[in-house]
GROMACS .gro file of C-alpha atoms in nm:
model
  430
    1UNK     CA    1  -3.614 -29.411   1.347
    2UNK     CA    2  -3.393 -29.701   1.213
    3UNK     CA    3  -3.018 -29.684   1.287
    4UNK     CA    4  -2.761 -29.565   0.957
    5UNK     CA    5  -2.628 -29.892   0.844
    6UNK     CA    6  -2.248 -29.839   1.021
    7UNK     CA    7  -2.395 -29.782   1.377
    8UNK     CA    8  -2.604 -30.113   1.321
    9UNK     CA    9  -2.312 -30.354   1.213
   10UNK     CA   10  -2.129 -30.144   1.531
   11UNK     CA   11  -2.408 -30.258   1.778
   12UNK     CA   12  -2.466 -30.580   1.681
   13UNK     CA   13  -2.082 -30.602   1.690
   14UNK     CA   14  -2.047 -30.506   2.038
   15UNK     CA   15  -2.340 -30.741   2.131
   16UNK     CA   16  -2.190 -31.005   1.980
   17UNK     CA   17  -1.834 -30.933   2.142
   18UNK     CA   18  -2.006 -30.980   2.492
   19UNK     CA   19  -2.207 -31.265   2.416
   20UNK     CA   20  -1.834 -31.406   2.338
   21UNK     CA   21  -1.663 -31.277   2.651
   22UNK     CA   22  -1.951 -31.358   2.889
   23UNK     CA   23  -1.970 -31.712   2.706
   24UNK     CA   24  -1.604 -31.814   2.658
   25UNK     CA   25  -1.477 -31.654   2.976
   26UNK     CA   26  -1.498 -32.019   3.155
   27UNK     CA   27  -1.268 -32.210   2.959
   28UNK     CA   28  -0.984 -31.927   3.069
   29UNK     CA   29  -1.091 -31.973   3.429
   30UNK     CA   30  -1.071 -32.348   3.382
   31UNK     CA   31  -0.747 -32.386   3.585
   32UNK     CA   32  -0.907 -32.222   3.876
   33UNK     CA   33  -1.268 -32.323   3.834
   34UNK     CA   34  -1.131 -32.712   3.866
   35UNK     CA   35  -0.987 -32.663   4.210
   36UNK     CA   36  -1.293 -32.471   4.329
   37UNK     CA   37  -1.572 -32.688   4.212
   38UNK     CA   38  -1.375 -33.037   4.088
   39UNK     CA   39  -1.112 -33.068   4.368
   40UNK     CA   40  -0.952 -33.380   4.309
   41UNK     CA   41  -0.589 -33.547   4.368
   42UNK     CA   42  -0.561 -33.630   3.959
   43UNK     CA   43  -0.497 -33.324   3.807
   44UNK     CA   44  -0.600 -33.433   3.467
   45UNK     CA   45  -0.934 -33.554   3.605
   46UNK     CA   46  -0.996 -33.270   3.801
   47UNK     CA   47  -0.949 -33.049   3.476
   48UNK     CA   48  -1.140 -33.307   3.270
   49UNK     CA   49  -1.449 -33.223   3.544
   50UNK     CA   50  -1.391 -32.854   3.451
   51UNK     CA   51  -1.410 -32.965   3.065
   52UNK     CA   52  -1.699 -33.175   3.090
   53UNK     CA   53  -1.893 -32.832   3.203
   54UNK     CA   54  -1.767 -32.626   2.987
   55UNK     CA   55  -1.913 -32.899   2.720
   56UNK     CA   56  -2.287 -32.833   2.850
   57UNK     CA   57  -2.304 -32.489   2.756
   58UNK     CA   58  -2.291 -32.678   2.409
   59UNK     CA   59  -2.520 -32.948   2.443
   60UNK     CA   60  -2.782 -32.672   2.503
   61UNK     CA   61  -2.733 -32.460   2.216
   62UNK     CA   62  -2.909 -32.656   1.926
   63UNK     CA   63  -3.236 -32.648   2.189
   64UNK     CA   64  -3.184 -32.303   2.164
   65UNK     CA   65  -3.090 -32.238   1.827
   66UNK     CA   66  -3.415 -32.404   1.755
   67UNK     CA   67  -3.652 -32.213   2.008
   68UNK     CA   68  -3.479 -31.855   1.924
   69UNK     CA   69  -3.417 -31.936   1.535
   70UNK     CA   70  -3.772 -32.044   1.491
   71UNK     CA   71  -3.894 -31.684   1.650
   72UNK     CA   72  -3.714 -31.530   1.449
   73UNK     CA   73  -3.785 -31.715   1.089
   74UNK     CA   74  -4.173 -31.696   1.195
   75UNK     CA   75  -4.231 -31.320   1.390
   76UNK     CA   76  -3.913 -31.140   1.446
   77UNK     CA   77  -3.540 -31.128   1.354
   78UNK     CA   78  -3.489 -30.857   1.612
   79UNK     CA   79  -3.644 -30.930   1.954
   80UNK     CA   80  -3.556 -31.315   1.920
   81UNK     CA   81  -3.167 -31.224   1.925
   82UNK     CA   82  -3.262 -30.914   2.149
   83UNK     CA   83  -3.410 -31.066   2.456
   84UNK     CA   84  -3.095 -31.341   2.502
   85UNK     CA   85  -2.824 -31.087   2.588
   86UNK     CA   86  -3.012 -31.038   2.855
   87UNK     CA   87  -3.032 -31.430   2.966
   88UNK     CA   88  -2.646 -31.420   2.882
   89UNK     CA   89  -2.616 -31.135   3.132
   90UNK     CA   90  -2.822 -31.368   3.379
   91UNK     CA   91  -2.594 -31.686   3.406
   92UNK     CA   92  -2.280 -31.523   3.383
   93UNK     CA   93  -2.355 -31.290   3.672
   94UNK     CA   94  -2.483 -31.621   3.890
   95UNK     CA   95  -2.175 -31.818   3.779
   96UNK     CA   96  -1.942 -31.534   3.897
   97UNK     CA   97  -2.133 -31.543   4.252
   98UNK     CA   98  -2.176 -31.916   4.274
   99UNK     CA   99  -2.001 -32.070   4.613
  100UNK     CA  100  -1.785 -32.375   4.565
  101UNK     CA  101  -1.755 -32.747   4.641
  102UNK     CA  102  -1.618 -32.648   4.950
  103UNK     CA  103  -1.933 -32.461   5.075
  104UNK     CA  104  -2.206 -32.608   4.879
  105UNK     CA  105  -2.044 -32.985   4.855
  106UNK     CA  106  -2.178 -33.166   4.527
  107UNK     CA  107  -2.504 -32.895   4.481
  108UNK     CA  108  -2.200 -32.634   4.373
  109UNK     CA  109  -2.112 -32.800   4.034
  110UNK     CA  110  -2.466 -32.892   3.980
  111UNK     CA  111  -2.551 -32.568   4.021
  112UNK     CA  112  -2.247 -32.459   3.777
  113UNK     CA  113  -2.325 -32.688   3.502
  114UNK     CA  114  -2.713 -32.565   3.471
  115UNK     CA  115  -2.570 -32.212   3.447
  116UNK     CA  116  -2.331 -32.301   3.178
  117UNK     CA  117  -2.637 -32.444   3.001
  118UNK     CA  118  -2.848 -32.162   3.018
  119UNK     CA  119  -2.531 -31.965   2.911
  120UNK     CA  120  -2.524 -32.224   2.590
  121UNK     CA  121  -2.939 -32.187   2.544
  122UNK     CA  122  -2.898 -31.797   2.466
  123UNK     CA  123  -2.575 -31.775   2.319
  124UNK     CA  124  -2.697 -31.999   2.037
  125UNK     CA  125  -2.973 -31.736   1.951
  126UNK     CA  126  -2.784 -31.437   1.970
  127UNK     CA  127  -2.491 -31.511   1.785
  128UNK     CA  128  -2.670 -31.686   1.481
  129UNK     CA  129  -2.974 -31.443   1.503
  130UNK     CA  130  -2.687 -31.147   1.471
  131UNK     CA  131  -2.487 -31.290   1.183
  132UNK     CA  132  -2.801 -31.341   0.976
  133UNK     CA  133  -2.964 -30.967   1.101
  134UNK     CA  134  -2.601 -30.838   0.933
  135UNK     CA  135  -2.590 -31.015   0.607
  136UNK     CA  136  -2.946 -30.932   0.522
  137UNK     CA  137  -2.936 -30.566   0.621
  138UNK     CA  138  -2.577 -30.460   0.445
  139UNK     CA  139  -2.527 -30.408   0.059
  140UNK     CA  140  -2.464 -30.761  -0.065
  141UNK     CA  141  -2.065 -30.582  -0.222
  142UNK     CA  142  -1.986 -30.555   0.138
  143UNK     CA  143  -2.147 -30.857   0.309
  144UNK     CA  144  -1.835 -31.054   0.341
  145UNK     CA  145  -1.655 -30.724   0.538
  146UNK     CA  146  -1.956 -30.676   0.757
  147UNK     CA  147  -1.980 -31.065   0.852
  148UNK     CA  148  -1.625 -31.049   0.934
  149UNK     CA  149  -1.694 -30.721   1.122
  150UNK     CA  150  -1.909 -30.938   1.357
  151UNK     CA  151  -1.692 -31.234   1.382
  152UNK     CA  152  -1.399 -31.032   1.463
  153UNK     CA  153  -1.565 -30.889   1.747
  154UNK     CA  154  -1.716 -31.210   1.884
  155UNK     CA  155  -1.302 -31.314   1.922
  156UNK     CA  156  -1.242 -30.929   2.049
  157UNK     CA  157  -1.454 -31.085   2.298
  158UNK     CA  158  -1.298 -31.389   2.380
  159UNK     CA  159  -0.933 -31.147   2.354
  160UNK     CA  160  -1.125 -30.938   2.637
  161UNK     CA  161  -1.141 -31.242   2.809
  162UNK     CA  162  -0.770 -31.352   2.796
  163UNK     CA  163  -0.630 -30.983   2.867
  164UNK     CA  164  -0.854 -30.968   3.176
  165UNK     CA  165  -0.741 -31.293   3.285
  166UNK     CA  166  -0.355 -31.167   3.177
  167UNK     CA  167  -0.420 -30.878   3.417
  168UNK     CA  168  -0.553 -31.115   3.689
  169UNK     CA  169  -0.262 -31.312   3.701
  170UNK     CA  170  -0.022 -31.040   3.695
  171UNK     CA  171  -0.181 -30.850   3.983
  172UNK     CA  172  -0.312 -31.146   4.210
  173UNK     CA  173  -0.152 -31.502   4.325
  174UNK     CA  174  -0.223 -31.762   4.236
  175UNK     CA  175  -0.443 -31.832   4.596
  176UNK     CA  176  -0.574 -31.546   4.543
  177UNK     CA  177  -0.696 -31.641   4.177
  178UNK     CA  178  -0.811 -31.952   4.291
  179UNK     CA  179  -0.991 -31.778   4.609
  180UNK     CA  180  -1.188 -31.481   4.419
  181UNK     CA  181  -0.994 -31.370   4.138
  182UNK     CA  182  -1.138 -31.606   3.864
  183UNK     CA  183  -1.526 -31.460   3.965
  184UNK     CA  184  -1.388 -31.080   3.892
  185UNK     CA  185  -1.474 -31.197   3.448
  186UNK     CA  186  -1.799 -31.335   3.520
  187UNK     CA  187  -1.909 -31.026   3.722
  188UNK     CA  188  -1.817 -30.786   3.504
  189UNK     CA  189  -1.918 -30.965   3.222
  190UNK     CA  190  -2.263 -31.040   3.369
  191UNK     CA  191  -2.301 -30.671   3.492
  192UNK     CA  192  -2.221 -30.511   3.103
  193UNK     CA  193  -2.499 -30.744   2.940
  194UNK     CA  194  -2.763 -30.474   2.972
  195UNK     CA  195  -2.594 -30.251   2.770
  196UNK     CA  196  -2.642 -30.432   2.402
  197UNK     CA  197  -2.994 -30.503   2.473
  198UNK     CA  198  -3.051 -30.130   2.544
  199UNK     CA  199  -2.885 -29.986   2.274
  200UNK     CA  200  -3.049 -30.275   2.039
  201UNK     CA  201  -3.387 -30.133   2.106
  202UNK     CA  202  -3.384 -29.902   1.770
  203UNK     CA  203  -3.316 -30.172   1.540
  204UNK     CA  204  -3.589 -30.239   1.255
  205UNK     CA  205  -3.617 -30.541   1.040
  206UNK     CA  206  -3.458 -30.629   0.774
  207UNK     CA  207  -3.601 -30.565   0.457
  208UNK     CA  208  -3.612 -30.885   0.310
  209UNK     CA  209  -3.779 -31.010   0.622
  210UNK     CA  210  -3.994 -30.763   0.653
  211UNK     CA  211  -4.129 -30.799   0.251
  212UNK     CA  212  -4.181 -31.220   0.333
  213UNK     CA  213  -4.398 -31.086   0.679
  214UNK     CA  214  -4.619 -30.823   0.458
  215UNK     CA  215  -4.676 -31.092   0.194
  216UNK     CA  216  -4.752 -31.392   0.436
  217UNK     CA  217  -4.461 -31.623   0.324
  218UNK     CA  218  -4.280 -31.685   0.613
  219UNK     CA  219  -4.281 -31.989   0.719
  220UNK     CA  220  -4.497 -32.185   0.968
  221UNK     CA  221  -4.219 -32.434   1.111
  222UNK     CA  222  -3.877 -32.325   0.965
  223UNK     CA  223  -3.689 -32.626   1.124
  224UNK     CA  224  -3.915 -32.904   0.931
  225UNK     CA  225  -3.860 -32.727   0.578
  226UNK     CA  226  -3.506 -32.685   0.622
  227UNK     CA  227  -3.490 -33.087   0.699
  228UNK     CA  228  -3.683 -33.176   0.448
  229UNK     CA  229  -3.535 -32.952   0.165
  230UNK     CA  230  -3.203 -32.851   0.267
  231UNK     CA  231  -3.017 -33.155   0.345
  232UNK     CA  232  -2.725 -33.074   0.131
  233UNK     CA  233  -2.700 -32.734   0.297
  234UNK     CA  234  -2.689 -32.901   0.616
  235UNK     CA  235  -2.451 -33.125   0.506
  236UNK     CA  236  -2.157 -32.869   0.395
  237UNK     CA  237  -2.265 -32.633   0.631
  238UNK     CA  238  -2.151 -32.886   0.903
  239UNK     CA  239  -1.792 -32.973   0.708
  240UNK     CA  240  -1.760 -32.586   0.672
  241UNK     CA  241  -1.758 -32.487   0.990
  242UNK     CA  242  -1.601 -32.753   1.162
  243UNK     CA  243  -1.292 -32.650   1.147
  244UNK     CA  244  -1.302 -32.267   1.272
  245UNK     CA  245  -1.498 -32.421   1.596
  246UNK     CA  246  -1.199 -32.672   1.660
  247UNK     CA  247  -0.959 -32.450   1.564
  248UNK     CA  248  -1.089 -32.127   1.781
  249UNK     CA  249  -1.171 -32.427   2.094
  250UNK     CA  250  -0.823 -32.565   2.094
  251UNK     CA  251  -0.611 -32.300   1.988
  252UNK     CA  252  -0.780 -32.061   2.275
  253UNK     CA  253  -1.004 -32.145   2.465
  254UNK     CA  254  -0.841 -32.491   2.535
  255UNK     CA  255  -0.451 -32.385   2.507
  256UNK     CA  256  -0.454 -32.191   2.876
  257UNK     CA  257  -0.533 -32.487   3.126
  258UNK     CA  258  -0.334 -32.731   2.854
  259UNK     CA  259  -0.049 -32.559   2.897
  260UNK     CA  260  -0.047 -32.467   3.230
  261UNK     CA  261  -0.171 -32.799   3.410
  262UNK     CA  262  -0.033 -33.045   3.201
  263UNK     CA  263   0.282 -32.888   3.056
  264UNK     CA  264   0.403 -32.681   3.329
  265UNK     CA  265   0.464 -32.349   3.152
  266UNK     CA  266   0.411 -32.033   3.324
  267UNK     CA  267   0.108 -31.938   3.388
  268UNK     CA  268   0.202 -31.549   3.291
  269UNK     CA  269   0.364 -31.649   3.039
  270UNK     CA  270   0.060 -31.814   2.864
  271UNK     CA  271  -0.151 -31.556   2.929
  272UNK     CA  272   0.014 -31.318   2.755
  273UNK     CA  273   0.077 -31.534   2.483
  274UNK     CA  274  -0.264 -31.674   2.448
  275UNK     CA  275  -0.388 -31.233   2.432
  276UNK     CA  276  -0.135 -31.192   2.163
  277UNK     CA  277  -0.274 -31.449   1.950
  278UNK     CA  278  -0.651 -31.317   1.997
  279UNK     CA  279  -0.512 -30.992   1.866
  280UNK     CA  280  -0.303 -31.089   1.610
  281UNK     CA  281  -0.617 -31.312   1.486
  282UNK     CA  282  -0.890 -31.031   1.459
  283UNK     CA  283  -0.724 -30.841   1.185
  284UNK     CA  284  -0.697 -31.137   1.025
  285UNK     CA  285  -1.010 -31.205   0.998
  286UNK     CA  286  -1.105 -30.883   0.876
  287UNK     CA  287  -0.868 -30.945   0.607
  288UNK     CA  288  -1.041 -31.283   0.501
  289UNK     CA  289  -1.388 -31.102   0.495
  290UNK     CA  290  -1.224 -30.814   0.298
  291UNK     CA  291  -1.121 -31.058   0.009
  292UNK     CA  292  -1.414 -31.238   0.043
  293UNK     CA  293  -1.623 -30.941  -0.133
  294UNK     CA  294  -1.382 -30.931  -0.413
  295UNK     CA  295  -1.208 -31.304  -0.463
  296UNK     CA  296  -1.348 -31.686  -0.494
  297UNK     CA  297  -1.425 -31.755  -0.181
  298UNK     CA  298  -1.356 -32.141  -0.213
  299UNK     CA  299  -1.017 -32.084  -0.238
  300UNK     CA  300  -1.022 -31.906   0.037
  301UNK     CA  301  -1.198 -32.158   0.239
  302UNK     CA  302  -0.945 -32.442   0.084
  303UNK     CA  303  -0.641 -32.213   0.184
  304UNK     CA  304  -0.712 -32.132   0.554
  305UNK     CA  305  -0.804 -32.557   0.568
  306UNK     CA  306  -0.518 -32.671   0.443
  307UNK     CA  307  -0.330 -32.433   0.622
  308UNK     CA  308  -0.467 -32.600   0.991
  309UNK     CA  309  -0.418 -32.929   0.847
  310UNK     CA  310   0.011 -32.914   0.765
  311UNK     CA  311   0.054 -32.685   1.070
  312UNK     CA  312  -0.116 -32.855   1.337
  313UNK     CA  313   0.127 -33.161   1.406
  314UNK     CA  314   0.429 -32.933   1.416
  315UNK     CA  315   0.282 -32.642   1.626
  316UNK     CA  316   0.164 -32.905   1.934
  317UNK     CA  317   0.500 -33.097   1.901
  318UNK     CA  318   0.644 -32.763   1.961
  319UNK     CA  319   0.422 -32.690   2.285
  320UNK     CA  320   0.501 -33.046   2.396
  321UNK     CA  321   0.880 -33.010   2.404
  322UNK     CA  322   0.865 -32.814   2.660
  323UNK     CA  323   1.075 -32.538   2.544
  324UNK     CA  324   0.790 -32.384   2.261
  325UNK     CA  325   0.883 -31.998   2.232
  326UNK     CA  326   0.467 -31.872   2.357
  327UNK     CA  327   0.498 -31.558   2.134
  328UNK     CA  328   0.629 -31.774   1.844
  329UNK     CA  329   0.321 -32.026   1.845
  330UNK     CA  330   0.087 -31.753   1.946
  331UNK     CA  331   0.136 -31.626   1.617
  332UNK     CA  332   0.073 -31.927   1.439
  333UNK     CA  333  -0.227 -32.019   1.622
  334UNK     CA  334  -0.364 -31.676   1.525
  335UNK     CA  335  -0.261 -31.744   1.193
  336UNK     CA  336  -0.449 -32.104   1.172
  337UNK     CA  337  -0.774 -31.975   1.379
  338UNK     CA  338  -0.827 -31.606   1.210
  339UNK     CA  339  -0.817 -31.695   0.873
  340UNK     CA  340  -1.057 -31.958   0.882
  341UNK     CA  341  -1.289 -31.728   1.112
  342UNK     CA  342  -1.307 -31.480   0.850
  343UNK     CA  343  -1.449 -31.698   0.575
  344UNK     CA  344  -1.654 -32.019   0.705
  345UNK     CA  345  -1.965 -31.833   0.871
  346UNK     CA  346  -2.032 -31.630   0.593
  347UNK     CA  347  -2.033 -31.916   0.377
  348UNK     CA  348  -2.255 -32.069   0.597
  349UNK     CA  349  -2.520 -31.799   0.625
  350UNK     CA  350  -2.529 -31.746   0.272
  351UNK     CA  351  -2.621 -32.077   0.211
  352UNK     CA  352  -3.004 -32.018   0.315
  353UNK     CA  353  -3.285 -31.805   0.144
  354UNK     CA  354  -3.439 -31.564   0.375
  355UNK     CA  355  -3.728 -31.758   0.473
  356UNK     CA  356  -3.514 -31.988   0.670
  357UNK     CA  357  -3.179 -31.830   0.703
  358UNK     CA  358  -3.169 -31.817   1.059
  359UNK     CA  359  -3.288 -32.139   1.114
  360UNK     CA  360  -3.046 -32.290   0.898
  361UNK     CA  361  -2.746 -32.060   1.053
  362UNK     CA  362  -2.912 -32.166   1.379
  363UNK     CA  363  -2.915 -32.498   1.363
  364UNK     CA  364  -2.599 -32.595   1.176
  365UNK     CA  365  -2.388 -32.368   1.353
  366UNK     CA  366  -2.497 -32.488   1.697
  367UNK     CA  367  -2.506 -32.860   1.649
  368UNK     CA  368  -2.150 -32.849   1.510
  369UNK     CA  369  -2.052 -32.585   1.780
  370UNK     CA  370  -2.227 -32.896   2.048
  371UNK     CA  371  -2.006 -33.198   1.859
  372UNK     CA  372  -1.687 -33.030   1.759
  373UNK     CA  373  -1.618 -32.699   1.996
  374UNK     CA  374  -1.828 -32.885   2.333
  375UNK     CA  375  -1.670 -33.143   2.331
  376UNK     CA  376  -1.325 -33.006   2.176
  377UNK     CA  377  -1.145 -32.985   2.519
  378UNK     CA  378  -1.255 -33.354   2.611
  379UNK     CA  379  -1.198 -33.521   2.280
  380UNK     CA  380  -0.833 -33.355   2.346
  381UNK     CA  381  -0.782 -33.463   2.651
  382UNK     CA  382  -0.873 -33.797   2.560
  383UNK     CA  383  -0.654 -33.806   2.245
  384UNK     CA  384  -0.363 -33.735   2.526
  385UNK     CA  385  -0.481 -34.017   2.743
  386UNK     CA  386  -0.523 -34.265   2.507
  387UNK     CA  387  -0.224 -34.185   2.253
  388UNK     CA  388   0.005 -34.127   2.559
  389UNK     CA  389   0.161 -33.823   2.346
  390UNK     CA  390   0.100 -33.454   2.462
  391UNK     CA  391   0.097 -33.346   2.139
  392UNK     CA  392  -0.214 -33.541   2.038
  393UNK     CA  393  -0.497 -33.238   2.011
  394UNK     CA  394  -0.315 -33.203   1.644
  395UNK     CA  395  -0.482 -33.481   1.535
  396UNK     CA  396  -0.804 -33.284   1.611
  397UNK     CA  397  -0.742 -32.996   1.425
  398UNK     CA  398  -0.588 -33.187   1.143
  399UNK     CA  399  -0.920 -33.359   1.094
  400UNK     CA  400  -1.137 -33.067   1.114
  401UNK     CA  401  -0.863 -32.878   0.856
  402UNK     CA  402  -0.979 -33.178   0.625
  403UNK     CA  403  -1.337 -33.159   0.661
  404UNK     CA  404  -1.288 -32.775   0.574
  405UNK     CA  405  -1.150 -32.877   0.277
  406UNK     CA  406  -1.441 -33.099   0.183
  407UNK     CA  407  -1.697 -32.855   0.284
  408UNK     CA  408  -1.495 -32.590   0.049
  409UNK     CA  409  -1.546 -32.826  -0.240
  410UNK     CA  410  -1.916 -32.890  -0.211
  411UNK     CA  411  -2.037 -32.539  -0.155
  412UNK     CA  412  -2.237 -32.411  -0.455
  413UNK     CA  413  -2.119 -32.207  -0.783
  414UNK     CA  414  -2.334 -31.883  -0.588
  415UNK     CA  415  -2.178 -31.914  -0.308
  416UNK     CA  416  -1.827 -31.894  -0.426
  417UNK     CA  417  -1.872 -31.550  -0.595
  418UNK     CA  418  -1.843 -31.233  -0.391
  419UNK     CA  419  -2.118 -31.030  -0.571
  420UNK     CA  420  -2.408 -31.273  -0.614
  421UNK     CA  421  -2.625 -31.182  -0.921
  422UNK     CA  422  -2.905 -31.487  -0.827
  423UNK     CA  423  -3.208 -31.482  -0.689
  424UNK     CA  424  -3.216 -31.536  -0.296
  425UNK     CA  425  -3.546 -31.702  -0.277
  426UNK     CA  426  -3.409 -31.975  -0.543
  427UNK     CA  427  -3.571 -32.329  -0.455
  428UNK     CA  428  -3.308 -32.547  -0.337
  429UNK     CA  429  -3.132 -32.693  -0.638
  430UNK     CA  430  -3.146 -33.146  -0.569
   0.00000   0.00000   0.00000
């Protein structure tokens, strides 16, 4: 018996919040993960080491995107973004039990960087294959609400993430961290994976899916028609949601080990900082995916972009003073990262018809996810190196607030109204 429509956008909220946790969980353990598997004299290239991994659990994610997207465009929306909680579960456990450099020599971050690709490979089908399962299975009136019901949860996640590493530091030391503390995430996180993919097991298809199976229409190779038909789709899709990957990569996941290693502030300090602006940002979202369903939703797009691009410069020169007030600039990275959570995905996965709306969620949203959120902690710490000013990861932001701006502008007349009265198996327009 199918699910009531609440209980579904609950589920595939939870599964979605620990796909986040289990995924993002690494960039808070960076500090300690760099002394365990990177121990080096530099600090800055021992945490670069750290970043560099982190990045591979993007490169992977268009590979998977592709492979789970395409399963579930061809034969199945629901087993395709069933089956990789469970490979989530899988990598996150292993990372959590993985030995270090110290016991393992150069095998131990070998090891650690195939895990974080694997963790990459399934995360791309699970969260894309969940935000199209929503929007296709709600009332179109409350699409925007339910999208930002799932993206809130996905940063719940990553907020589950911080408070756990909060608690961490407050209990342990900082040896003590660096000895076994930082594995306590990945265990848990690894060990709760089972849960979504039980729970999942009542879910139907879609309707609309489900009507294109029955009448043989799906497609045979989802990824070549959306090249060859949806280029301008991929296009804005990529300018869209550039800047809510930057913004969410820099203003969380990359802000702890920032701010910590290179800046000196307290480690306790930052953590509870960096959990008050995961909180402060999930309502916000909700908000954004609330108006979506009743305003323009290019203006809100435009707003939340232009609002990263003026207060990027002055929130970084604040943390590289020294002397930022935490709470203060928590706040206003929640501010900058929630808003534009709650309106670029949906925009993005309403930008495809049916037959290849997971494919093109799939695709664009991983490929940016590999160029802009990957690589987001590098390209930062390079802007650092090479500027010689600790305040440089606001030029980062302040580009992707532009391209959000772009993106906003392009998107087309449907997608900017909140109840949509067109067809959505419309050929592409040219």
């Amino acid at each position: 018996m199918a699910l009531p429509q609440k209980k579904v956008v609950a589920i595939t909220s939870l599964g979605g919040l620990l796909e986040a946790y289990d995924f993002t969980v690494y960039a808070h353990m960076a500090a300690y993960i760099s002394q365990v598997f990177f121990p080096a004299s530099d600090t800055t290239g021992s945490l670069i080491n750290t970043f560099i991994t982190f990045a591979f659990g993007y490169i992977s994610r268009p590979l998977g995107a592709i492979a789970f997207s395409h399963w579930g465009d061809r034969y199945s929306r629901k087993a395709s973004f069933t089956v990789t909680i469970l490979l989530m579960a899988i990598s996150t456990l292993l990372i959590g039990l993985l030995p270090g450099y110290a016991q393992w020599g150069l095998l131990a971050p070998v090891l650690l960087a195939l895990l974080r690709f694997l963790q990459g490979f399934s995360f791309a089908g699970e969260l894309s294959g969940a935000f199209t399962y929503l929007y296709e299975t709600v009332p179109a009136r409350t699409q925007g609400f339910a999208v930002s019901i799932l993206g809130a949860a996905t940063l719940a996640g990553t907020l589950l993430g911080v408070s756990l590493h909060g608690l961490l530091v407050h209990l342990l030391t900082m040896e003590h961290m660096i000895d076994w503390g930082w594995r306590v995430p990945f265990i848990l996180g690894g060990s709760l994976g089972a849960v979504s993919y039980v729970v999942r097991r009542r879910f139907v298809e879609p309707e609309a899916f489900r009507l294109l199976v029955t009448q043989g229409e799906v497609e045979k190779v989802p990824v070549l028609t959306l090249l060859k038909h949806y280029k301008s789709q991929i296009f804005t899709g990529l300018l869209l949601v550039m800047p809510v990957l930057v913004a969410v990569t820099v203003l969380v996941l990359f802000i702890p080990g920032y701010l910590t290693r290179l800046l000196d502030y307290p480690a306790r300090e930052v953590a509870l900082a960096n959990g008050l602006s995961m909180f402060a940002g999930v309502p916000l979202c909700l908000l954004m995916g609330w108006l979506a369903d009743r305003v323009d939703r290019r203006y809100l797009m435009l707003s939340a972009s232009l609002l990263i691009v003026v207060m990027a410069w002055p929130l970084f020169d604040w943390y590289a003073s020294g002397d930022a007030n935490l709470l203060v600039t928590a706040l206003i990275g929640a501010i900058l990262w929630g808003s534009i959570d709650g309106i670029s995905l949906l925009l993005l996965v309403s930008a495809f018809p049916t037959g290849i709306r997971f494919t093109g969620m799939a695709c664009v949203y991983n490929i940016a996810a590999m160029i802009f959120a990957g690589f987001g902690p590098v390209i930062s710490m390079g802007l650092i190196r090479v500027t010689h000013l600790q305040a440089a990861p606001a030029f980062y932001l302040m580009i992707s607030g532009l391209a959000g701006c772009l993106g906003a502008m392009l998107i087309s007349p449907e997608q900017r109204r909140s109840h949509p009265t067109f067809s959505d198996e419309l050929e592409p327009t040219a």
